[in-house]
Each structure stands twice: as C-alpha cells, then as structure tokens.
Coordinates of C-alpha atoms (C1' of nucleotides) in Angstrom, one line a residue:
Chain A
M1 CA 0.1 -14.7 17.5
V2 CA 2.0 -15.2 14.1
R3 CA 5.0 -13.6 14.1
V4 CA 6.7 -13.6 10.7
R5 CA 9.9 -11.3 9.2
F6 CA 11.0 -10.8 6.0
A7 CA 14.9 -10.4 5.9
P8 CA 16.9 -9.0 3.5
S9 CA 20.2 -8.0 3.2
P10 CA 21.2 -5.1 1.7
T11 CA 23.8 -6.2 -0.6
G12 CA 21.7 -5.5 -3.7
Y13 CA 18.9 -4.2 -5.0
L14 CA 15.2 -5.5 -4.5
H15 CA 15.1 -8.7 -6.4
I16 CA 11.6 -9.7 -7.3
G17 CA 12.0 -12.9 -5.7
S18 CA 12.6 -11.3 -2.1
A19 CA 9.5 -9.3 -3.3
R20 CA 7.4 -12.2 -3.5
T21 CA 8.9 -13.5 -0.4
F22 CA 8.0 -10.4 1.2
I23 CA 4.5 -10.6 0.1
F24 CA 3.9 -14.3 1.2
N25 CA 4.8 -13.3 4.5
W26 CA 2.8 -10.5 4.8
L27 CA 0.1 -12.1 3.2
F28 CA 0.5 -15.0 5.8
A29 CA 0.5 -12.4 8.4
R30 CA -2.6 -10.3 7.6
K31 CA -4.7 -13.6 6.8
Q32 CA -3.6 -14.6 10.6
K33 CA -4.3 -11.2 11.7
G34 CA -0.5 -11.5 12.8
T35 CA 2.4 -9.2 13.0
M36 CA 5.1 -8.5 9.9
I37 CA 8.5 -7.5 10.8
L38 CA 11.0 -5.9 8.5
R39 CA 14.6 -6.7 9.9
I40 CA 17.9 -5.7 7.4
D41 CA 19.9 -8.5 8.0
D42 CA 23.2 -6.2 8.0
T43 CA 25.9 -8.5 9.5
D44 CA 28.1 -8.3 6.6
V45 CA 29.6 -5.2 6.5
E46 CA 32.1 -5.6 3.8
R47 CA 29.2 -6.1 0.9
N48 CA 26.4 -3.9 2.6
T49 CA 25.4 -0.3 0.7
Q50 CA 23.2 2.3 1.8
A51 CA 22.7 2.1 -2.0
S52 CA 20.9 -1.2 -1.9
L53 CA 19.4 -0.3 1.1
D54 CA 17.5 2.4 -0.8
S55 CA 16.5 -0.1 -3.1
I56 CA 14.9 -2.3 -0.7
F57 CA 13.0 0.9 0.7
D58 CA 12.2 1.7 -3.0
G59 CA 10.6 -1.4 -4.0
L60 CA 9.0 -2.0 -0.5
N61 CA 7.2 1.5 -0.8
W62 CA 6.2 0.8 -3.9
L63 CA 4.4 -2.4 -3.2
G64 CA 2.7 -0.2 -0.9
L65 CA 2.3 -3.6 1.7
G66 CA 4.0 -2.1 4.9
W67 CA 5.3 -3.5 7.9
D68 CA 4.3 -3.4 11.5
E69 CA 8.2 -3.8 12.9
F70 CA 11.5 -2.8 12.5
Y71 CA 14.8 -4.1 13.0
R72 CA 18.6 -3.8 11.8
Q73 CA 20.9 -6.2 12.8
S74 CA 23.9 -4.0 12.7
E75 CA 21.9 -2.3 16.0
R76 CA 22.0 -5.5 18.1
G77 CA 25.3 -6.8 18.1
E78 CA 25.7 -7.3 22.2
L79 CA 22.7 -9.9 21.6
Y80 CA 24.2 -12.3 19.0
A81 CA 27.9 -12.2 21.2
K82 CA 26.1 -13.0 23.9
A83 CA 23.8 -15.8 22.8
A84 CA 27.2 -17.4 21.3
W85 CA 28.9 -17.3 24.3
A86 CA 25.8 -18.7 26.3
I87 CA 26.1 -21.6 23.8
F88 CA 29.9 -21.8 23.8
D89 CA 29.4 -22.4 27.8
K90 CA 27.0 -25.2 27.6
D91 CA 29.8 -26.7 25.6
L92 CA 27.4 -26.8 22.2
A93 CA 30.7 -24.8 20.6
Y94 CA 34.2 -24.6 20.2
R95 CA 36.8 -22.0 19.4
D96 CA 38.5 -23.2 16.1
F97 CA 41.9 -21.7 15.5
T98 CA 42.6 -23.1 12.0
P99 CA 43.8 -19.9 9.8
M100 CA 41.3 -18.7 7.6
S101 CA 43.4 -20.1 4.6
A102 CA 43.8 -23.2 5.7
G103 CA 41.0 -26.1 5.4
G104 CA 38.8 -24.3 2.9
E105 CA 40.0 -25.4 -0.3
D106 CA 40.2 -29.3 -0.7
K107 CA 37.2 -29.6 2.3
S108 CA 35.0 -30.8 -0.1
G109 CA 35.0 -34.3 -1.5
D110 CA 37.2 -37.2 -0.1
A111 CA 37.8 -37.3 3.7
K112 CA 34.7 -36.5 5.1
A113 CA 35.8 -36.0 8.3
A114 CA 37.8 -33.0 7.1
W115 CA 34.7 -31.9 5.4
L116 CA 32.4 -31.9 8.8
C117 CA 35.3 -30.3 10.9
N118 CA 39.1 -29.1 11.0
P119 CA 41.4 -31.8 12.5
G120 CA 41.9 -31.4 16.1
M121 CA 39.8 -28.3 17.0
R122 CA 36.6 -30.3 17.8
E123 CA 38.5 -31.8 20.7
L124 CA 40.5 -29.1 21.8
S125 CA 40.4 -28.9 25.6
R126 CA 38.9 -26.1 27.1
A127 CA 42.1 -24.9 29.2
E128 CA 43.8 -25.2 26.0
S129 CA 41.1 -23.3 23.8
D130 CA 41.1 -20.9 26.8
R131 CA 44.8 -20.5 26.8
R132 CA 45.4 -19.9 23.0
A133 CA 42.6 -17.5 23.7
N134 CA 44.3 -15.3 25.6
A135 CA 47.4 -15.7 24.1
G136 CA 45.6 -13.8 21.3
E137 CA 45.5 -15.9 18.6
P138 CA 42.2 -15.5 16.2
F139 CA 39.3 -18.1 15.9
V140 CA 36.3 -18.5 14.7
L141 CA 33.2 -20.3 17.3
R142 CA 31.7 -22.9 16.0
F143 CA 28.9 -24.9 16.9
R144 CA 29.4 -28.5 18.1
V145 CA 27.4 -30.5 15.8
P146 CA 26.2 -33.9 18.1
R147 CA 27.6 -36.6 16.2
E148 CA 28.5 -39.4 18.9
P149 CA 25.9 -40.6 18.4
E150 CA 24.6 -39.0 15.2
R151 CA 21.0 -38.0 15.4
T152 CA 18.5 -37.3 12.9
I153 CA 17.2 -33.6 13.0
T154 CA 13.9 -33.7 11.5
F155 CA 11.2 -30.8 10.9
T156 CA 7.4 -30.6 8.9
D157 CA 7.9 -27.9 6.4
L158 CA 4.6 -26.1 5.7
V159 CA 5.2 -26.6 1.8
Y160 CA 7.5 -29.3 1.5
G161 CA 6.5 -31.7 4.5
E162 CA 8.6 -33.8 6.9
Q163 CA 12.4 -33.0 6.5
S164 CA 15.2 -35.0 7.8
K165 CA 18.9 -34.7 7.8
S166 CA 21.2 -36.6 9.6
T167 CA 23.7 -35.0 11.8
A168 CA 26.6 -36.6 10.0
D169 CA 26.0 -34.8 7.3
I170 CA 26.0 -31.2 9.0
E171 CA 29.4 -29.6 9.5
D172 CA 30.5 -28.0 12.2
F173 CA 29.5 -24.0 11.1
A174 CA 30.5 -21.1 12.4
L175 CA 28.5 -18.4 15.2
L176 CA 31.3 -16.2 15.5
R177 CA 34.1 -14.7 13.1
S178 CA 37.9 -14.4 13.5
N179 CA 36.9 -10.8 13.4
G180 CA 34.4 -10.8 16.0
G181 CA 31.8 -10.6 13.8
V182 CA 28.4 -13.1 13.7
T183 CA 27.4 -15.1 11.0
Y184 CA 24.1 -15.1 9.2
H185 CA 22.9 -18.7 10.6
H186 CA 23.7 -17.4 14.1
A187 CA 22.3 -13.6 14.0
S188 CA 19.4 -15.2 11.9
C189 CA 17.9 -17.4 14.8
V190 CA 19.2 -15.3 17.8
D191 CA 17.0 -12.4 16.2
D192 CA 14.1 -14.9 15.2
A193 CA 14.1 -16.8 18.8
D194 CA 14.3 -12.7 20.5
L195 CA 11.9 -11.4 18.2
R196 CA 9.4 -14.5 18.8
I197 CA 9.0 -15.2 14.8
S198 CA 6.3 -17.9 15.1
H199 CA 6.9 -18.7 11.3
I200 CA 9.9 -18.5 9.0
V201 CA 8.5 -17.7 5.7
R202 CA 12.0 -17.9 3.1
G203 CA 13.1 -18.9 -0.2
Q204 CA 13.8 -23.0 -0.4
D205 CA 17.2 -22.2 -0.7
H206 CA 17.7 -21.8 3.1
L207 CA 15.5 -25.7 3.4
S208 CA 19.0 -27.3 3.9
N209 CA 20.6 -24.5 6.2
T210 CA 17.2 -25.4 8.3
F211 CA 19.0 -28.5 10.1
K212 CA 21.4 -26.1 11.3
H213 CA 19.5 -23.5 12.7
I214 CA 17.4 -26.0 14.6
L215 CA 20.5 -27.3 16.0
I216 CA 20.7 -23.4 16.8
F217 CA 17.4 -23.2 18.9
E218 CA 18.1 -25.9 20.4
A219 CA 21.0 -24.8 21.8
L220 CA 19.6 -21.6 22.4
G221 CA 17.1 -23.1 24.5
V222 CA 14.1 -22.3 22.4
E223 CA 11.5 -23.5 20.6
A224 CA 12.0 -23.1 16.7
P225 CA 9.2 -21.6 14.9
R226 CA 7.4 -23.3 12.1
F227 CA 8.9 -23.3 8.7
A228 CA 7.5 -22.8 5.5
H229 CA 9.8 -22.6 2.5
L230 CA 8.6 -21.0 -0.9
P231 CA 10.0 -22.2 -3.9
L232 CA 13.0 -19.9 -5.7
L233 CA 11.9 -18.0 -9.0
T234 CA 14.3 -18.8 -12.1
A235 CA 15.1 -17.5 -15.5
P236 CA 13.6 -19.0 -18.3
D237 CA 17.2 -21.0 -18.8
G238 CA 16.6 -22.6 -15.3
A239 CA 19.3 -20.8 -13.8
K240 CA 18.5 -18.3 -10.8
L241 CA 18.2 -14.8 -11.6
S242 CA 21.0 -12.6 -11.5
K243 CA 21.4 -9.2 -12.3
R244 CA 24.5 -9.7 -14.0
K245 CA 23.4 -12.1 -16.0
H246 CA 19.7 -11.3 -16.9
G247 CA 19.5 -7.2 -16.6
P248 CA 16.9 -4.8 -15.1
V249 CA 13.8 -8.0 -15.1
V250 CA 14.7 -9.0 -11.8
S251 CA 14.4 -5.8 -10.1
V252 CA 11.3 -4.9 -8.5
T253 CA 11.7 -1.3 -9.9
T254 CA 12.0 -2.2 -12.9
Y255 CA 8.5 -3.0 -13.4
R256 CA 7.0 0.0 -11.6
D257 CA 9.1 2.1 -14.4
A258 CA 7.2 0.2 -16.8
G259 CA 3.9 1.3 -15.7
F260 CA 3.0 -1.6 -13.4
L261 CA 0.1 -1.1 -11.0
P262 CA 1.6 -2.6 -7.6
Q263 CA -1.4 -4.6 -6.9
S264 CA -1.3 -6.3 -10.1
Y265 CA 2.3 -7.1 -9.7
I266 CA 1.6 -8.2 -6.5
N267 CA -0.7 -10.5 -8.4
F268 CA 1.6 -12.0 -10.7
L269 CA 4.5 -12.7 -8.4
C270 CA 1.8 -14.6 -6.0
L271 CA 1.1 -16.5 -9.0
L272 CA 4.5 -17.9 -9.4
G273 CA 4.4 -20.6 -7.2
W274 CA 0.6 -20.4 -5.3
N275 CA -2.4 -20.6 -6.7
P276 CA -5.7 -20.5 -5.0
K277 CA -6.6 -23.8 -6.1
D278 CA -10.1 -22.4 -7.7
N279 CA -8.6 -21.1 -11.4
R280 CA -9.0 -17.6 -10.5
E281 CA -6.2 -15.4 -11.7
K282 CA -7.0 -11.6 -11.2
M283 CA -7.3 -11.2 -7.7
S284 CA -7.2 -8.4 -5.5
I285 CA -5.1 -7.8 -2.5
D286 CA -8.0 -8.4 0.0
E287 CA -9.0 -11.5 -2.4
L288 CA -5.4 -12.8 -2.1
V289 CA -4.8 -12.5 1.7
E290 CA -8.5 -14.1 2.0
A291 CA -7.2 -16.6 0.1
F292 CA -3.4 -17.2 1.5
T293 CA -2.8 -20.8 2.3
F294 CA 0.7 -22.4 2.6
D295 CA -1.2 -25.4 1.0
G296 CA -1.7 -23.6 -2.2
V297 CA 2.4 -23.2 -2.0
N298 CA 3.7 -25.2 -4.9
R299 CA 7.3 -27.1 -4.3
A300 CA 8.9 -26.7 -7.9
N301 CA 11.2 -23.7 -9.1
A302 CA 9.0 -21.3 -10.8
V303 CA 10.4 -19.8 -14.4
V304 CA 9.6 -16.0 -14.7
N305 CA 9.1 -15.7 -18.6
F306 CA 11.3 -13.4 -20.0
S307 CA 13.4 -12.7 -23.4
E308 CA 15.8 -10.8 -24.6
E309 CA 13.2 -8.8 -27.0
D310 CA 10.8 -8.8 -24.4
P311 CA 11.9 -8.4 -20.6
I312 CA 8.1 -8.3 -19.3
D313 CA 6.4 -11.9 -18.2
P314 CA 3.7 -12.1 -20.7
K315 CA 1.2 -13.0 -17.9
A316 CA 2.4 -10.2 -16.2
L317 CA 1.3 -7.7 -18.8
W318 CA -2.2 -9.3 -19.0
L319 CA -2.9 -9.4 -15.6
N320 CA -1.8 -5.6 -15.5
S321 CA -4.4 -4.9 -18.3
Q322 CA -6.9 -6.6 -16.1
H323 CA -6.1 -4.6 -12.9
I324 CA -6.0 -1.9 -14.9
Y325 CA -9.7 -2.2 -16.1
A326 CA -10.5 -2.9 -12.7
L327 CA -10.0 0.6 -11.7
S328 CA -12.4 3.0 -11.6
V329 CA -12.1 5.9 -13.9
P330 CA -11.0 8.4 -11.2
E331 CA -8.7 6.1 -9.9
L332 CA -7.0 5.2 -13.2
A333 CA -7.1 9.0 -14.5
A334 CA -5.3 9.5 -11.0
A335 CA -2.7 6.6 -11.9
I336 CA -2.1 7.8 -15.4
A337 CA -1.9 11.9 -15.0
P338 CA 1.8 11.5 -13.8
V339 CA 2.5 9.7 -17.1
F340 CA 1.2 12.4 -19.0
T341 CA 2.8 14.9 -16.7
A342 CA 6.1 13.4 -17.4
A343 CA 5.6 13.0 -21.4
G344 CA 5.2 17.1 -20.9
Y345 CA 2.0 17.5 -21.5
Q346 CA -0.6 20.0 -20.2
F347 CA -4.1 19.1 -19.1
D348 CA -6.6 19.5 -16.4
E349 CA -8.4 17.2 -14.7
A350 CA -11.9 17.3 -16.6
K351 CA -10.0 16.6 -19.5
L352 CA -8.3 13.6 -18.2
L353 CA -11.5 12.3 -16.6
K354 CA -13.1 12.3 -20.4
I355 CA -9.8 10.8 -21.9
T356 CA -9.1 7.6 -19.3
P357 CA -12.4 6.1 -20.0
L358 CA -11.7 6.1 -24.2
I359 CA -8.1 4.2 -23.0
Q360 CA -8.8 2.1 -20.4
E361 CA -9.3 -1.1 -22.3
R362 CA -6.2 -0.4 -24.7
I363 CA -3.9 -0.4 -22.4
K364 CA -1.7 -2.7 -20.5
T365 CA 0.5 -0.2 -19.0
L366 CA -0.2 2.8 -17.5
N367 CA 3.0 4.2 -19.7
D368 CA 1.0 2.6 -23.1
A369 CA -1.3 5.7 -21.8
V370 CA 0.6 8.2 -23.9
G371 CA 0.9 6.4 -26.8
A372 CA -2.9 5.7 -27.0
A373 CA -4.1 9.2 -26.0
D374 CA -1.2 11.7 -27.4
F375 CA -3.3 13.4 -30.0
F376 CA -5.5 14.6 -27.4
F377 CA -2.9 16.7 -26.0
V378 CA -0.8 18.2 -29.0
D379 CA -1.8 21.5 -30.8
E380 CA -0.2 20.4 -34.1
L381 CA -1.0 16.3 -34.9
A382 CA 2.6 14.7 -36.1
P383 CA 2.7 14.3 -39.6
Y384 CA 1.3 11.7 -41.1
D385 CA 1.1 9.7 -44.6
P386 CA -1.5 11.3 -46.6
A387 CA -2.5 7.9 -47.8
E388 CA -3.5 6.9 -44.7
L389 CA -6.6 8.7 -45.5
T390 CA -7.8 6.9 -47.9
P391 CA -10.4 4.4 -46.5
Q392 CA -10.9 0.3 -47.4
K393 CA -11.6 -0.4 -50.9
G394 CA -11.8 3.7 -51.8
D395 CA -9.3 5.8 -53.1
A396 CA -8.3 9.7 -52.4
A397 CA -11.1 11.1 -54.1
M398 CA -13.4 9.3 -52.0
A399 CA -11.2 10.5 -48.4
L400 CA -11.6 13.9 -49.8
R401 CA -15.4 13.7 -50.4
V402 CA -15.5 12.1 -47.2
L403 CA -13.6 14.6 -45.2
E404 CA -15.3 17.5 -46.9
A405 CA -18.9 16.2 -46.3
G406 CA -17.9 15.4 -42.7
R407 CA -16.8 18.8 -42.4
T408 CA -19.5 20.3 -43.2
A409 CA -21.8 18.1 -41.6
L410 CA -19.5 18.6 -38.2
E411 CA -19.9 22.2 -38.5
T412 CA -23.4 22.0 -36.9
A413 CA -23.9 18.7 -35.4
E414 CA -24.4 17.9 -31.6
F415 CA -21.1 17.2 -30.2
N416 CA -21.9 13.9 -28.6
H417 CA -22.2 10.3 -29.3
D418 CA -25.6 10.2 -30.7
G419 CA -25.9 13.6 -32.6
L420 CA -22.0 12.3 -34.4
D421 CA -23.5 9.0 -34.6
S422 CA -26.8 10.1 -36.4
V423 CA -25.2 12.7 -38.8
L424 CA -22.5 11.0 -39.7
R425 CA -24.2 7.8 -40.8
A426 CA -26.5 10.1 -42.5
Q427 CA -23.5 11.9 -44.5
A428 CA -22.2 7.8 -45.3
A429 CA -25.8 7.4 -46.7
A430 CA -26.0 10.4 -49.1
L431 CA -22.7 9.9 -50.2
G432 CA -23.1 6.0 -51.4
V433 CA -20.4 4.8 -49.2
K434 CA -20.4 2.5 -46.1
A435 CA -20.1 3.8 -42.6
G436 CA -16.6 2.6 -42.1
Q437 CA -15.4 4.1 -45.4
M438 CA -17.0 7.3 -43.5
F439 CA -15.3 7.2 -40.1
Q440 CA -12.0 6.1 -41.4
P441 CA -10.6 8.9 -43.0
I442 CA -12.6 11.0 -40.1
R443 CA -10.8 9.4 -37.9
V444 CA -6.9 9.2 -39.2
A445 CA -7.8 13.4 -39.9
V446 CA -8.4 13.8 -36.3
C447 CA -6.2 11.3 -34.7
G448 CA -3.2 11.3 -37.3
R449 CA -3.4 7.6 -37.3
K450 CA -5.5 4.5 -38.1
V451 CA -5.9 2.9 -34.8
A452 CA -7.4 5.0 -32.0
P453 CA -10.8 5.1 -29.6
P454 CA -14.1 5.0 -31.0
L455 CA -14.5 7.9 -32.9
F456 CA -17.6 9.8 -31.9
E457 CA -16.2 10.0 -28.2
T458 CA -13.2 11.0 -29.4
L459 CA -14.6 14.0 -31.5
E460 CA -16.1 14.7 -28.6
V461 CA -13.8 15.3 -26.7
L462 CA -11.5 16.9 -28.9
G463 CA -13.9 19.7 -29.6
R464 CA -16.1 21.0 -32.4
E465 CA -13.0 23.6 -32.8
T466 CA -10.2 21.1 -33.2
C467 CA -12.2 18.9 -35.2
L468 CA -12.9 20.8 -38.1
K469 CA -9.2 22.5 -38.4
R470 CA -7.6 18.9 -38.3
I471 CA -10.1 18.2 -41.0
D472 CA -8.7 21.4 -42.7
Q473 CA -5.6 19.9 -42.8
A474 CA -6.5 17.0 -43.6
V475 CA -7.9 18.0 -46.8
L476 CA -5.4 20.5 -47.3
K477 CA -3.2 17.1 -47.5
L478 CA -5.2 15.5 -49.9
K479 CA -5.1 18.2 -52.8
Chain B
rG1 C1' 31.8 -35.6 -4.7
rG2 C1' 28.3 -35.3 -0.3
rC3 C1' 23.3 -34.2 1.6
rG4 C1' 18.5 -32.3 0.3
rC5 C1' 14.5 -30.4 -2.9
rU6 C1' 11.8 -30.5 -7.2
rA7 C1' 9.9 -32.9 -11.8
rU8 C1' 1.8 -32.0 -16.1
rC9 C1' 1.0 -28.4 -22.5
rG10 C1' 6.3 -23.2 -24.4
rU11 C1' 5.6 -20.1 -19.7
rC12 C1' 2.0 -20.0 -14.5
rU13 C1' -1.0 -23.8 -12.5
rA14 C1' -5.1 -27.3 -11.3
rA15 C1' -6.3 -33.2 -11.1
rG16 C1' -3.1 -35.7 -3.8
rG17 C1' -6.1 -43.8 -7.2
rG18 C1' -11.0 -44.1 -11.8
rU19 C1' -11.4 -37.0 -15.4
rU20 C1' -12.4 -37.5 -22.9
rA21 C1' -5.6 -35.2 -17.7
rG22 C1' -9.0 -28.8 -16.2
rG23 C1' -8.0 -23.4 -16.3
rA24 C1' -4.8 -18.8 -17.6
rC25 C1' -1.0 -16.6 -20.5
rG26 C1' 1.2 -16.8 -25.6
rG27 C1' -0.2 -18.3 -30.7
rA28 C1' -3.8 -19.3 -34.5
rG29 C1' -8.9 -19.0 -36.0
rC30 C1' -14.2 -17.1 -36.3
rC31 C1' -17.7 -14.1 -33.8
rC32 C1' -19.0 -9.2 -32.7
rU33 C1' -17.5 -4.3 -34.6
rC34 C1' -16.4 2.4 -37.1
rU35 C1' -10.3 1.3 -37.0
rC36 C1' -7.7 -0.6 -32.3
rA37 C1' -9.4 -2.5 -28.4
rA38 C1' -12.6 -5.6 -24.9
rG39 C1' -15.4 -9.7 -24.6
rG40 C1' -17.8 -14.6 -26.9
rC41 C1' -16.3 -19.1 -28.9
rU42 C1' -13.1 -22.8 -31.4
rC43 C1' -8.4 -24.8 -32.6
rU44 C1' -3.0 -25.2 -30.6
rA45 C1' 0.4 -27.9 -26.8
rA46 C1' 1.6 -31.9 -21.2
rU47 C1' 1.7 -36.1 -17.1
rA48 C1' 10.9 -36.9 -18.3
rG49 C1' 12.3 -42.6 -18.5
rG50 C1' 12.2 -47.1 -16.8
rG51 C1' 10.3 -50.6 -13.2
rG52 C1' 6.9 -52.2 -9.7
rU53 C1' 2.0 -51.9 -6.0
rU54 C1' -3.3 -52.3 -7.8
rC55 C1' -8.7 -54.4 -10.9
rG56 C1' -7.4 -49.3 -12.0
rA57 C1' -1.5 -44.7 -11.2
rA58 C1' 0.1 -38.1 -13.4
rU59 C1' -1.0 -39.0 -8.4
rC60 C1' 2.0 -44.5 -3.7
rC61 C1' 7.3 -46.9 -3.8
rC62 C1' 12.1 -48.3 -6.3
rC63 C1' 15.7 -46.6 -10.0
rU64 C1' 17.8 -43.6 -13.7
rU65 C1' 17.6 -39.1 -16.4
rA66 C1' 17.6 -33.5 -15.7
rG67 C1' 17.5 -29.4 -13.2
rC68 C1' 17.8 -26.4 -9.0
rG69 C1' 19.5 -25.4 -3.9
rC70 C1' 23.3 -26.3 0.4
rU71 C1' 28.4 -27.6 0.9
rA72 C1' 32.1 -20.1 3.4
rC73 C1' 34.9 -16.6 9.1
rC74 C1' 28.0 -14.4 2.2
rA75 C1' 23.3 -13.8 3.1

RNA sequence: GGCGCUAUCGUCUAAGGGUUAGGACGGAGCCCUCUCAAGGCUCUAAUAGGGGUUCGAAUCCCCUUAGCGCUACCA
C-alpha cells in the first residue's frame, strides 16, 4: 500500500517548490491508488506562524487536489521523546553536555574529529552521563553514528539512483534539543515510521540528509521507506527562490491572483523537472496522474523563467491559455464571472455566456477577460482618439461615409452573423471600399478601440440599440 | 574546507553507443483573415572543457570547470 506525505513547516508562505513537491506526492498517490497525507512539521516553535499556516492552506486549497489524512507534529510530542529514549537505551544515542555556544563555530574545516562530534561527549560513561543529567545539566541527545568500523550507508533513490556515503562523513546529529524539543530529522523519521509512509518524496535538498534518516530508521527498528528526491526549482540566476530576493513569484497565491487556472499551474509545475516522454505539454490532471512515474523525473535543477519586467514564466502563461481554451463555455464563464464582478460590472448569466466564446481564445489569464471585454459592460465608452476611426488607406471622410452607411444598414439588418455579414459587405461594395475599410470604423465606433473580438458577433451581443448609439457618437466625434 | 548531487538551444526538456541531436515556450518571418487572437508552415538556437573506452559517444569511465545542496540544539 502506497502512503506518501507532504510535510511543510509553517515558517513562510506556500513556496512554489513546495507546491510542486505536494503535487508529485499527490500524483504518485493517485496513480498508485494510495494515501496522501498532509503533515505539518511544526517542531520549531520559534519560527512557526499562524499566517504561514494559513498561507499553506490557502495555496493548497486553491490547487484543489486535497489529501486523505492530516497530522500536526506539535500534537505528537510524546511519540518523539519516547522514540528518542528508546534509541538512547539501545546506546545508539548519547547525551552531549557541550554548551550551545561552544564548538559550533569552527567545527567546519580543519579538525575532522571535532566536526564529527564534540570532544569527550561520545565517550562519556552511562553513569557519568546519568549523574550530570540528574544534576540538572542541560544536554542535547545525539545520535551515535557508527564509525568503528565505519560503514557505508546505501540506498536506491527512485530518481537519483544508487546513493552511498560513509559514516565517516556523517556527524553525530541531534535528536533532542537541550530545551526538550525535537529536531526535524528525528520527528520526521519517527512520524514516517509511525504513519507507515511507504515513499518519501521530497526536495533534493534532503538527499544528503537521507543517510542520517536511514540511520534513524535502523535505530527505530523499522524498514526505511523508499526515497524519491526531486530536483530543486531555482531563479534564472541559479539561486534558490526566496521571497526576500525574488518577491511574489515564489508564492503560489501570486499565480492564483494573476488569473491562473489551478489545473494549468499544476501542469506547469509538473513540467518543471518531469516530463511524460511523449512530447505532450498541455495535460489535464487525469492525464498527469495516468502519465506520472519517477522515471520521468529529471535530475538537474529547473529554472523558473521570470524576470523583473515579467514575473510570470512565459510557458506558464501559454499553458494557461491552452487550459482556458480547453474549457467549455459555461466553465470559462463561471471562472471569469468573479473577475468581472470584481471589476464592478453588472451582468446576467445569459449575456456572459454570449461574451465568453468571443474572448476565449484571446485571453491568457482569467484577469485578461476584463481588458478584452470591458466595452460589453459599460454604458459609455471610454474616450478614444477619433483618428482611430479612420480605416487603413482611407481618411476621415471615408470613415464618416462608412459609419453613416453602416448605421443606416444596421437599422434594419438582422442582428446575427449572417445577416450582419451580408448587409455590411453589401454596403462596402456600394461605397466602393474594401470590407476591412468598412468594418474597422464600425469596430472602433462600437468597441472604442481597434483590437477587439470579431465584429459581427460583437455587434450581435451589443444589440442594435447600443450599436446605433455608439455609431452616432462616433459620427459626432468626426464632425 | 569536507561530503553529496548535477551539467543538451535563452528557458522547460527528448534522445540511456549509430538520429540531419527531436519537441515546447520565447523571438523572427510567411499563410489564413474584418482588427486582435487562434491555427498552419518556415526560420532562430544546444550536447561546459579535456582525456580515455569503442569501428562508433550527448549517451559509459576519469579529470577539470561551473552550479546547487548538506555540513545547526532550522526545516
């Protein structure tokens, strides 16, 4: 039975790299008909914030994938302490009474022995250790990494393949802190064991930590889960993404607020470091579940291609437009309705359903809908330059003739595609102008700009009355 | 510094001994066309460097370089 977990620590907003880790876990769980667990790793009481927890749920809820089980480490404290002392009782851990300030600084570098463990502490007799602890001396509980003889720890990562590291290169890491708190490594492993996690799918930043984790699982007397590490997401300069340095691009909610469809953002994140091997790009959630394997995961870090001018990766934008195009009209209408409402426009569903297909292939984000369709909603068009009314290779006089003839024609025309098409083309012929020269002044008159959806459908949705009124206003502008 | 991981177009990636090194985004151009899109076609651009192994390396091995990660009583 496959059981995977996503274990964020609430010390910041939901990072897009974390979101991707969640997604890969979820995809694997669904593909394997397994269980997806959300576990909040909040063992660092100093750095946890409620705002951060809220932001994680915010982001996860927007993605909309969900999870099957939920846990919080802060509620499972006894478990970790119990497990830690069990390890101590097996003599696989020892008390380190070194004061917190000492040792830490120049451990890096020269003296390797000093880096592996604090002098004297590893060898402390049990009796001496107990005596000092009973005397109230603070200590951290350290794992006794087996070193005489040294051992090579190995495992097969589902993404990175065979991995090995000598215990001579693993320092005696902490399990319990001097304040009684538990460390990440320990809590994480105890929980993974307790929750019977079958596969740990996480960022590659934990690849080297895995050797420590395997040691802990061993000490716990359980079989270690399988591991799959994911390449990291970086900024264009190769640096890891950070809010302070790169701003809102690192937060999932930024994409939600920019008008992304969650399924397209999920699709985009999946393509960063994974691919289905068959050149598919735009994929639905179901297709992703069906296609997902760890074999398709790449090993090199992936760059999120944003810049200061454009905080959105162009490929994400393109994918979003593809997903928007894949939506049915009612689906898209439902998605853009809140955008229009937020812009302060009044409308009914019937009207929205008529407008939606006109802008569907013209918007890359949901937010683009306002700019693409605003003229359908306003009573009065925003002021525009009358020069815009002048058609290609024509002049203001031609614009005037076209508008007046067009107005007359529209008074009696049938307001549907075919009716408008034939009537306006006939007018163009009668005036001796090209169809485009006929359409453009009318388009500008009714839309207030040159770039707009196809003319006949636009006129139809606007209705005869509005069209005639706006043409009259355009004629006035020209005179 | 030590240990580990990685290295194909600007970006995301395919090709896991034999290909004109493929696709996508972006950019450029053409077609289509009532504008804008969408769509179609074409072009642009890559195997970090050096050694091996082999009849033959993007692919396997070694070295160099570069980047990233870990090296906390953070996660």
